Coordinates of C-alpha atoms and ligand atoms in Angstrom, one line a residue:
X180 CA -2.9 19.2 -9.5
X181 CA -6.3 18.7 -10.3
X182 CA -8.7 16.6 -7.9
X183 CA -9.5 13.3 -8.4
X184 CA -12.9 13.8 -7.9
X185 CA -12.9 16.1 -11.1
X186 CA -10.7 13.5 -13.2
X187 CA -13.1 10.9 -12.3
X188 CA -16.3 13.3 -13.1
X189 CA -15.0 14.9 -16.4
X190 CA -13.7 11.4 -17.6
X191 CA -17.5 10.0 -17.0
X192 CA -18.9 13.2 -18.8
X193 CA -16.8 12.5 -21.8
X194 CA -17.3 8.9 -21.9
X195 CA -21.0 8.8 -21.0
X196 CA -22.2 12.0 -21.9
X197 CA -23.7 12.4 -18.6
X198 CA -22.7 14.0 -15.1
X199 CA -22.1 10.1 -12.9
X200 CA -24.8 10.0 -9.5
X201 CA -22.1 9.2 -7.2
X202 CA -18.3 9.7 -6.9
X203 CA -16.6 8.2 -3.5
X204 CA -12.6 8.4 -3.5
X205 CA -9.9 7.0 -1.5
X206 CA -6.4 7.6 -0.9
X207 CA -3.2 5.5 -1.6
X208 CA -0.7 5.1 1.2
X209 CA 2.8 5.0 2.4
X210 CA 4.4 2.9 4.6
X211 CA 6.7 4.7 6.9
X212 CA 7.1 1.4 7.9
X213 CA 6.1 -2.4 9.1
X214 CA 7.1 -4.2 6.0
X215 CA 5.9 -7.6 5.2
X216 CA 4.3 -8.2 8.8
X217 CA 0.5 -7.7 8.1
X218 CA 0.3 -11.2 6.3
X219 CA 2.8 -12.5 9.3
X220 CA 0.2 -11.0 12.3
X221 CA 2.6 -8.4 13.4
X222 CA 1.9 -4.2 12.9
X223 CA 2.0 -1.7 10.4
X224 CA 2.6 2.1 10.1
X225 CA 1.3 3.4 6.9
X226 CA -0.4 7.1 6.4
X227 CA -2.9 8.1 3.7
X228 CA -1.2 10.1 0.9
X229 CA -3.0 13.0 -0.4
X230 CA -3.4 11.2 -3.8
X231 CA -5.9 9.8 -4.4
X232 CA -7.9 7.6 -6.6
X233 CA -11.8 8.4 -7.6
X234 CA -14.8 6.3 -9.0
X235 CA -17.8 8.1 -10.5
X236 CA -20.8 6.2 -11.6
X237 CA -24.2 6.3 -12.4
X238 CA -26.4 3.2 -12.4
X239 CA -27.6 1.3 -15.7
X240 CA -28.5 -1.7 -17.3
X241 CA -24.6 -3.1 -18.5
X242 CA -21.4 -2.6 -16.8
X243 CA -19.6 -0.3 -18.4
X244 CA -16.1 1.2 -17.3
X245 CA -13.3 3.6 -18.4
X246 CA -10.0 4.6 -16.5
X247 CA -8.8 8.1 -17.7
X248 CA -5.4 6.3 -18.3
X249 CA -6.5 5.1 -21.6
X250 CA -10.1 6.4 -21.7
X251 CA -11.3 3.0 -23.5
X252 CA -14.6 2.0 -22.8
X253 CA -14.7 -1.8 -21.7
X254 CA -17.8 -3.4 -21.6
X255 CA -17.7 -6.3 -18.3
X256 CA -19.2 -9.0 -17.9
X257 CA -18.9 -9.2 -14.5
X258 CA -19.9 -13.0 -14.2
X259 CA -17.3 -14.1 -17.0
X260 CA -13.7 -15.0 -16.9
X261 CA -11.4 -12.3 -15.9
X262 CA -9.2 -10.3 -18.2
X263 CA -6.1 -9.5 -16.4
X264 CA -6.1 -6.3 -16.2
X265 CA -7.3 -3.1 -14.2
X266 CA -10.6 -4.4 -14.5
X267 CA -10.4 -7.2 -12.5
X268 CA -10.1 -5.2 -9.4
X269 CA -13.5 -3.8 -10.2
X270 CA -15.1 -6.8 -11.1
X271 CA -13.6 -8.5 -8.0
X272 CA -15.5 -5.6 -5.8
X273 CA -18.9 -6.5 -7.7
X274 CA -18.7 -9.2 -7.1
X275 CA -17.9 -9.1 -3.4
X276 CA -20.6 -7.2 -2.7
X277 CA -23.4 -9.1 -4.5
X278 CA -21.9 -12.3 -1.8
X279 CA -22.8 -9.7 0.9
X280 CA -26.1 -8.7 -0.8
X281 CA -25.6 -5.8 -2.1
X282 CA -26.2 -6.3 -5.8
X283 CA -26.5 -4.2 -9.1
X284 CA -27.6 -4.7 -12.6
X285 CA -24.9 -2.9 -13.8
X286 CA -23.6 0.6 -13.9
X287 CA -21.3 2.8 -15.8
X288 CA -17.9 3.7 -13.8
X289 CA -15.2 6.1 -14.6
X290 CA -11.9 6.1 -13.0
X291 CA -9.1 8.0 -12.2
X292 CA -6.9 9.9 -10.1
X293 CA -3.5 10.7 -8.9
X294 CA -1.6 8.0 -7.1
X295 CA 0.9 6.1 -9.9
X296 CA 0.3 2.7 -10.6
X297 CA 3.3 -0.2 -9.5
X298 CA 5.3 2.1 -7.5
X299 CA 3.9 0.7 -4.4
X300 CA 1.6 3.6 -3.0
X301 CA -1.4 1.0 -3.3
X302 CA -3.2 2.2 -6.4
X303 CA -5.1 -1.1 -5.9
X304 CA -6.5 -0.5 -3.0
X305 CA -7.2 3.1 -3.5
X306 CA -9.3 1.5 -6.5
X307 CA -10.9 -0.9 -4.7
X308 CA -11.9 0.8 -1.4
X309 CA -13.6 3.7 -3.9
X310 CA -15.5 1.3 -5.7
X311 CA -17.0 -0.7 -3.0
X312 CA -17.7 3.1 -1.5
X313 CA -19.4 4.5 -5.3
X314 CA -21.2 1.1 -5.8
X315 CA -22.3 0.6 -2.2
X316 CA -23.9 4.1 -2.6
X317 CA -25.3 3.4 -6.1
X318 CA -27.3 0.5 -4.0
X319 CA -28.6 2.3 -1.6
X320 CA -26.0 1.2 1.0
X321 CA -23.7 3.1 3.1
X322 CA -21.2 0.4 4.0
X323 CA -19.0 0.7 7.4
X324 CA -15.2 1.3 7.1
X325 CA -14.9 -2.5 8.3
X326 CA -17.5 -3.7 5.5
X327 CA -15.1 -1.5 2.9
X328 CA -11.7 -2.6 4.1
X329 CA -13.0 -6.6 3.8
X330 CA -14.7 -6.5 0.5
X331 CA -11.6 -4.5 -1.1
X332 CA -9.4 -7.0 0.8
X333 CA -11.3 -10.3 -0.6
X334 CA -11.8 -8.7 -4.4
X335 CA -7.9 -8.5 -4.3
X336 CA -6.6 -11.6 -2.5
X337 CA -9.6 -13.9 -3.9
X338 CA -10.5 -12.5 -6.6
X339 CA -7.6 -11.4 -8.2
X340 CA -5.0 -13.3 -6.5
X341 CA -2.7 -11.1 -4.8
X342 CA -1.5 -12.7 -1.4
X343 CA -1.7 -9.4 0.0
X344 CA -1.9 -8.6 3.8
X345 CA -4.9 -5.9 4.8
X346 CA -2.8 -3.0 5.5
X347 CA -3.6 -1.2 2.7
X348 CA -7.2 -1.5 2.5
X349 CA -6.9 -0.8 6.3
X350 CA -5.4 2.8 5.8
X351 CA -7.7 3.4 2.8
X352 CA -11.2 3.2 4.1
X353 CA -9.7 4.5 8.3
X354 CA -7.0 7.0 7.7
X355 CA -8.0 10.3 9.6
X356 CA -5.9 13.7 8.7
X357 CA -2.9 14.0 10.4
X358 CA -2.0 11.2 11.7
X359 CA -0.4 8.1 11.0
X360 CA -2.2 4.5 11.8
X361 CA -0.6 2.0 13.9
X362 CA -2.6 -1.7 12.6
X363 CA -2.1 -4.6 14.8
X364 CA -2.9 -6.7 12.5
X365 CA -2.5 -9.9 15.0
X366 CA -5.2 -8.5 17.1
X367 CA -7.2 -6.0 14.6
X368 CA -6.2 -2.5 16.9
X369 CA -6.1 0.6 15.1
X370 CA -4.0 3.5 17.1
X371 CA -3.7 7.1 15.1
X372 CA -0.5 8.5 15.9
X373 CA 0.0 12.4 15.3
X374 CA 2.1 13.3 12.2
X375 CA 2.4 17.0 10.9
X376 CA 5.5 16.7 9.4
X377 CA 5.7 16.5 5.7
X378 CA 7.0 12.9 3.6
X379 CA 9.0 12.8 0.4
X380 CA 7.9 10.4 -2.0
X381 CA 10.8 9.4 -4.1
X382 CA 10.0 7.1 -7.2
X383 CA 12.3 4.5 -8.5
X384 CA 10.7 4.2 -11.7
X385 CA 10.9 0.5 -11.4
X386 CA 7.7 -0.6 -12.0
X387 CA 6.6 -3.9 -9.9
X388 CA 3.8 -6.1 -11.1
X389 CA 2.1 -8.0 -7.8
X390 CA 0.1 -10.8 -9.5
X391 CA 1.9 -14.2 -9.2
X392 CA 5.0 -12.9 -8.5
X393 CA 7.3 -12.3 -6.0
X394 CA 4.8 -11.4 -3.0
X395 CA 3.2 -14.4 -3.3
X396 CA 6.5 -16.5 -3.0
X397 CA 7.7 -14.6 -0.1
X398 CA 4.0 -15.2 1.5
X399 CA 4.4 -19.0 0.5
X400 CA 8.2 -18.9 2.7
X401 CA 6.5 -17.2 5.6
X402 CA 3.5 -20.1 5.3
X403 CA 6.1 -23.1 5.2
X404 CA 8.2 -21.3 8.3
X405 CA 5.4 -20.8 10.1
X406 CA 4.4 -24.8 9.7
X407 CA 7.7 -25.5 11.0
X408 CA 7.8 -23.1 13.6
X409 CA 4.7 -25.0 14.8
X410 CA 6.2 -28.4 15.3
X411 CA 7.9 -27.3 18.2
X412 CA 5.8 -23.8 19.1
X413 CA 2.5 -25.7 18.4
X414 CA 0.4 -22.6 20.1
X415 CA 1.7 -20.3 17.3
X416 CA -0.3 -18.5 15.8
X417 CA 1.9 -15.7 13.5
X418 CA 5.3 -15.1 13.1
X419 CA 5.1 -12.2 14.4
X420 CA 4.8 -13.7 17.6
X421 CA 8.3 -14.5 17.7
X422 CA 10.7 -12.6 20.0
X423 CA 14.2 -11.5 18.8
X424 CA 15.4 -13.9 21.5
X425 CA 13.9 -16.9 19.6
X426 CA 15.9 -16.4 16.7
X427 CA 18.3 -18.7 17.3
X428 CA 17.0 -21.6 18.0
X429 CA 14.7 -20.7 14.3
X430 CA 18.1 -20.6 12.9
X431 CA 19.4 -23.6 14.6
X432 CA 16.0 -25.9 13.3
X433 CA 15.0 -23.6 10.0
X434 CA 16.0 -24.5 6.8
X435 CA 18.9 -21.7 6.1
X436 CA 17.1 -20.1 2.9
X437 CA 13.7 -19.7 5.7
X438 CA 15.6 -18.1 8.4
X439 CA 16.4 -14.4 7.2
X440 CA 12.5 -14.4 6.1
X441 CA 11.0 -14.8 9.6
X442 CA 13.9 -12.4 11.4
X443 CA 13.3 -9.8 8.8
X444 CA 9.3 -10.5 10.3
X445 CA 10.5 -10.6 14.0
X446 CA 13.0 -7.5 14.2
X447 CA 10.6 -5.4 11.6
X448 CA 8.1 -6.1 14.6
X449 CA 10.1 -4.5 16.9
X450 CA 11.1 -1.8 14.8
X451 CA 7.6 -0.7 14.2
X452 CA 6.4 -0.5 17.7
X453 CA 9.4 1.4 19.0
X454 CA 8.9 3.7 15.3
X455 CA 5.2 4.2 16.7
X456 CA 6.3 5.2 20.1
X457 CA 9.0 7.6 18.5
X458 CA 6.6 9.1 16.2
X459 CA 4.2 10.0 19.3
X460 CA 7.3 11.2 21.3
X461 CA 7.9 13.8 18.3
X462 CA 11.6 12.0 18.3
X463 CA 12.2 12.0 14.1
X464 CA 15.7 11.1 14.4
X465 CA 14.8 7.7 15.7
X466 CA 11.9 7.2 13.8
X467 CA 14.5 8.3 11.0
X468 CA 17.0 5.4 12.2
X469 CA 14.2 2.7 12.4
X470 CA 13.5 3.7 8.9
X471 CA 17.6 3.0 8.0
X472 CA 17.6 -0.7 9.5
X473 CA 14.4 -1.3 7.9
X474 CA 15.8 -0.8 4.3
X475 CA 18.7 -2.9 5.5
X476 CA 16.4 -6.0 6.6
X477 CA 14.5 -5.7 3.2
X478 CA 17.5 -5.5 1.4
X479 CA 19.9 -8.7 3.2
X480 CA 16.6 -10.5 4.8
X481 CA 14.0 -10.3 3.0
X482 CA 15.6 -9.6 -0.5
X483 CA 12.7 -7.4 -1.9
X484 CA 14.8 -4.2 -2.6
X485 CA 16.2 -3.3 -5.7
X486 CA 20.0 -1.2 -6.3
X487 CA 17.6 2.4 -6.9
X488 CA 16.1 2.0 -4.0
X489 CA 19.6 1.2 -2.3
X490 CA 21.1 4.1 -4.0
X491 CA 18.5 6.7 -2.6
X492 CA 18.2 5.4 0.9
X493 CA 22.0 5.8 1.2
X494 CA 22.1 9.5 -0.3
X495 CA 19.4 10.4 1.3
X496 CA 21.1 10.0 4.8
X497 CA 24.5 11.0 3.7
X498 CA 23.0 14.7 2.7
X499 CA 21.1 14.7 6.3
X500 CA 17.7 13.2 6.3
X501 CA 16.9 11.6 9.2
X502 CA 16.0 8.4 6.9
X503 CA 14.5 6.6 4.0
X504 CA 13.5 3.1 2.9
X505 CA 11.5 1.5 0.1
X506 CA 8.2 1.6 1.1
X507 CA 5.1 -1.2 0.0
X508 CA 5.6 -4.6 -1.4
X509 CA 8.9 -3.8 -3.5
X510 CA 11.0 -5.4 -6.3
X511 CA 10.5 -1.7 -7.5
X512 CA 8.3 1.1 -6.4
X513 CA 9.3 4.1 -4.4
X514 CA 11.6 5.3 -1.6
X515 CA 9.6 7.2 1.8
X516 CA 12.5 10.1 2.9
X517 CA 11.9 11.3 6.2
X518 CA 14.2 14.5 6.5
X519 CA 14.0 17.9 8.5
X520 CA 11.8 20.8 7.8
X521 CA 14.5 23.6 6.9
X522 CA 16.5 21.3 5.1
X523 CA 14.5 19.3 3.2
X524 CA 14.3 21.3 0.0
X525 CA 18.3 20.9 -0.5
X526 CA 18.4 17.5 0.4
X527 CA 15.6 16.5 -2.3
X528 CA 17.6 18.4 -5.1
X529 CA 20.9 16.7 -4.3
X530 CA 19.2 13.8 -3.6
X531 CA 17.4 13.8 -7.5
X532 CA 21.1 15.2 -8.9
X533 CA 22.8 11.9 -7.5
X534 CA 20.5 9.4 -8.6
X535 CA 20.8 11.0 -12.1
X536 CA 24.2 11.3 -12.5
X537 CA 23.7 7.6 -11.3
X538 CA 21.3 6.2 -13.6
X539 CA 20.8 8.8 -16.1
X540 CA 16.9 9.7 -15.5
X541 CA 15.7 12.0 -13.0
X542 CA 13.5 10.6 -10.1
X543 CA 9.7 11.3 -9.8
X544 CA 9.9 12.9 -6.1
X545 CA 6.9 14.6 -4.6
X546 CA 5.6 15.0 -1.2
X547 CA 2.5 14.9 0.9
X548 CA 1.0 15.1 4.7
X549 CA -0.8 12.4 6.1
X550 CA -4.4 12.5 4.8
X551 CA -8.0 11.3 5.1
X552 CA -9.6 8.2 4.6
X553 CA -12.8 7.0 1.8
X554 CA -15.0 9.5 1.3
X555 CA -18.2 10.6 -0.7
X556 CA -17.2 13.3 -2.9
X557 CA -19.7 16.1 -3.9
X558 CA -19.8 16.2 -7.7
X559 CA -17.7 19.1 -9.0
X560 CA -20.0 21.5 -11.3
X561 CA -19.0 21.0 -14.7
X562 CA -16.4 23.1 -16.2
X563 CA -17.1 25.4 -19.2
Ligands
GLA97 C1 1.7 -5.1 -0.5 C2 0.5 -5.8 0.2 C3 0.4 -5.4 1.6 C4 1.7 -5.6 2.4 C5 2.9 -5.0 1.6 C6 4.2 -5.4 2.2 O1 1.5 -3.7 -0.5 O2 -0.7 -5.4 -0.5 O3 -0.7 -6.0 2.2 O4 1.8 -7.0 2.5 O5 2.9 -5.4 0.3 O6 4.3 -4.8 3.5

């Protein structure tokens, strides 16, 4: 597969008819797992893919941009309205850096790379971490990982609306090789966790579309729980907070539709701290298990799976992994199989023949190690 650096650099060449001055890329993640807690205060354990997603650009008087996707040129106005699509997530980083001073005329921007778009790998992020990285550089400004994560995390929650959490801007501009990141997002720790072994990447091929939709309801539930939570817990600050042992008195004074939401939030919790300790203890067939109940508590708590996803998790254990579950946001998006080294091959074939004789289609399945963070990418000689 070719580079994403290279993508980026021969899309710019063919669109601009130049080399670009900069190209910065950044990787989209999995989410072994620590779903739906970043926006509820609790932890995350995702790991940078080795996918990734590059922005070259050169500086200039207009913004100009292209994604090798369709390889239209869009001229921006970056002040304007916004145009609900792809290019919002650029605009929104212009325009968060020029509130933190770091300002451009314009410049032309190409984009692409290799993580797919709605199957919850956090294209968007990938995207959005690179840019601030290319544009940053374009200015004369080398930003810190911090600076990165917080200007991709306000051009997508306030710019273009997505009630995300930070996680994946988190893993984007601080993943580190081999290792997996444990965010407490409650209290801002990062903790790397060693991971060598190899994840499979199984696609649904249901596409999920974040904007408006279903994130932001389950964000709004969390919100109105929370608020209750508070009239007798007034010191609370998250739901993660919460201890299994509270759940049921929540269930007791919750409205019913409001209580599976927060004890998905408080036994995910759980399960990602003991996945972490696993994972550091070398002990897969736990971390494999964890993986299991957390599918479950997506699928009967939170409700954000969908019947693929369903499908795959339960094969993939019955031929031997030690566990799956949908990984990111849902309502679509792909499956994260965790399965042993010598057997792995044969349990990804029968694992693809199932879900076709199931639904007809075979599953994208591909998989990676953990990998690094944002970088600046030296710009790959062009190719004859
Ligand atoms: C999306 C959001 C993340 C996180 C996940 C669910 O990917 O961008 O911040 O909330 O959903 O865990």
């Amino acid at each position: 597969m070719m580079s994403s650096a290279r993508l980026a650099t021969s899309q710019f060449a063919s669109s601009f008819a130049t080399r670009p001055t900069v190209v910065a890329s950044a990787p989209g993640r999995v989410n072994l797992i620590g779903e739906h807690t970043d926006y509820n205060g609790g932890p995350v354990l995702p790991v940078a893919l080795e996918r990734r997603t590059a922005v070259a650009a050169s500086p200039a008087a207009e913004w100009r941009v292209v994604t090798s996707l369709d390889g239209a040129v869009h001229q921006l106005d970056v002040a304007g309205s916004l145009r609900r699509d792809w290019t919002d997530y650029l605009v929104g980083v212009v325009r968060e850096l020029g509130s933190r001073g770091v300002a451009l005329a314009g410049a032309h921007v190409a984009v692409a790379g290799t993580v797919p778009a709605g199957a919850g790998l956090s294209s968007s992020a990938a995207l959005t971490v690179a840019a601030a990285r290319a544009l940053g550089l374009l200015a004369g400004r080398s930003l810190s990982a911090a600076d990165l994560v917080e200007v991709a995390f306000h051009a997508e929650y306030d710019r273009v609306g997505v009630r995300c959490g930070r996680m994946d801007q988190t893993i984007a501009a601080h993943a580190e090789r081999g290792t997996a990141l444990l965010f407490e997002t409650g209290i801002g720790s990062l903790e790397r966790v060693p991971l060598e072994h190899r994840l499979w990447i199984v696609e649904t091929g249901i596409s999920h579309r974040l904007t408006g939709g279903a994130l932001n309801e389950r964000r709004r539930e969390c919100e109105e729980a929370l608020a209750l939570c508070r009239t007798w817990r007034p010191g609370l600050r998250f739901l993660a907070q919460l201890a299994p042992a509270d759940l049921p008195e929540i269930a007791r004074r919750l409205p019913p539709p409001l209580v599976p939401r927060v004890r998905h939030v408080v036994t995910e919790t759980a399960r990602t701290r003991a996945a972490a300790l696993a994972l550091a203890a070398g002990d897969l067939a736990t971390v494999g298990r964890l993986l299991v109940e957390g599918h479950a508590s997506l699928r009967e708590d939170y409700r954000s799976t969908v019947p693929e996803a369903d499908f795959l998790v339960e094969r993939a254990t019955a031929h031997g992994a030690y566990g799956a579950r949908l990984t990111g946001a849902g309502w679509g998006g792909a499956v994260v199989v965790l399965a042993p080294a010598d057997r792995e091959t044969r349990i990804l074939a029968e694992l693809s023949r199932d879900f076709g004789d199931r639904f007809g289609r075979s599953p994208e399945a591909w998989s990676t190690r953990a990998a690094g963070g944002v970088r600046r990418e030296a710009i790959p000689a062009p190719t004859s």
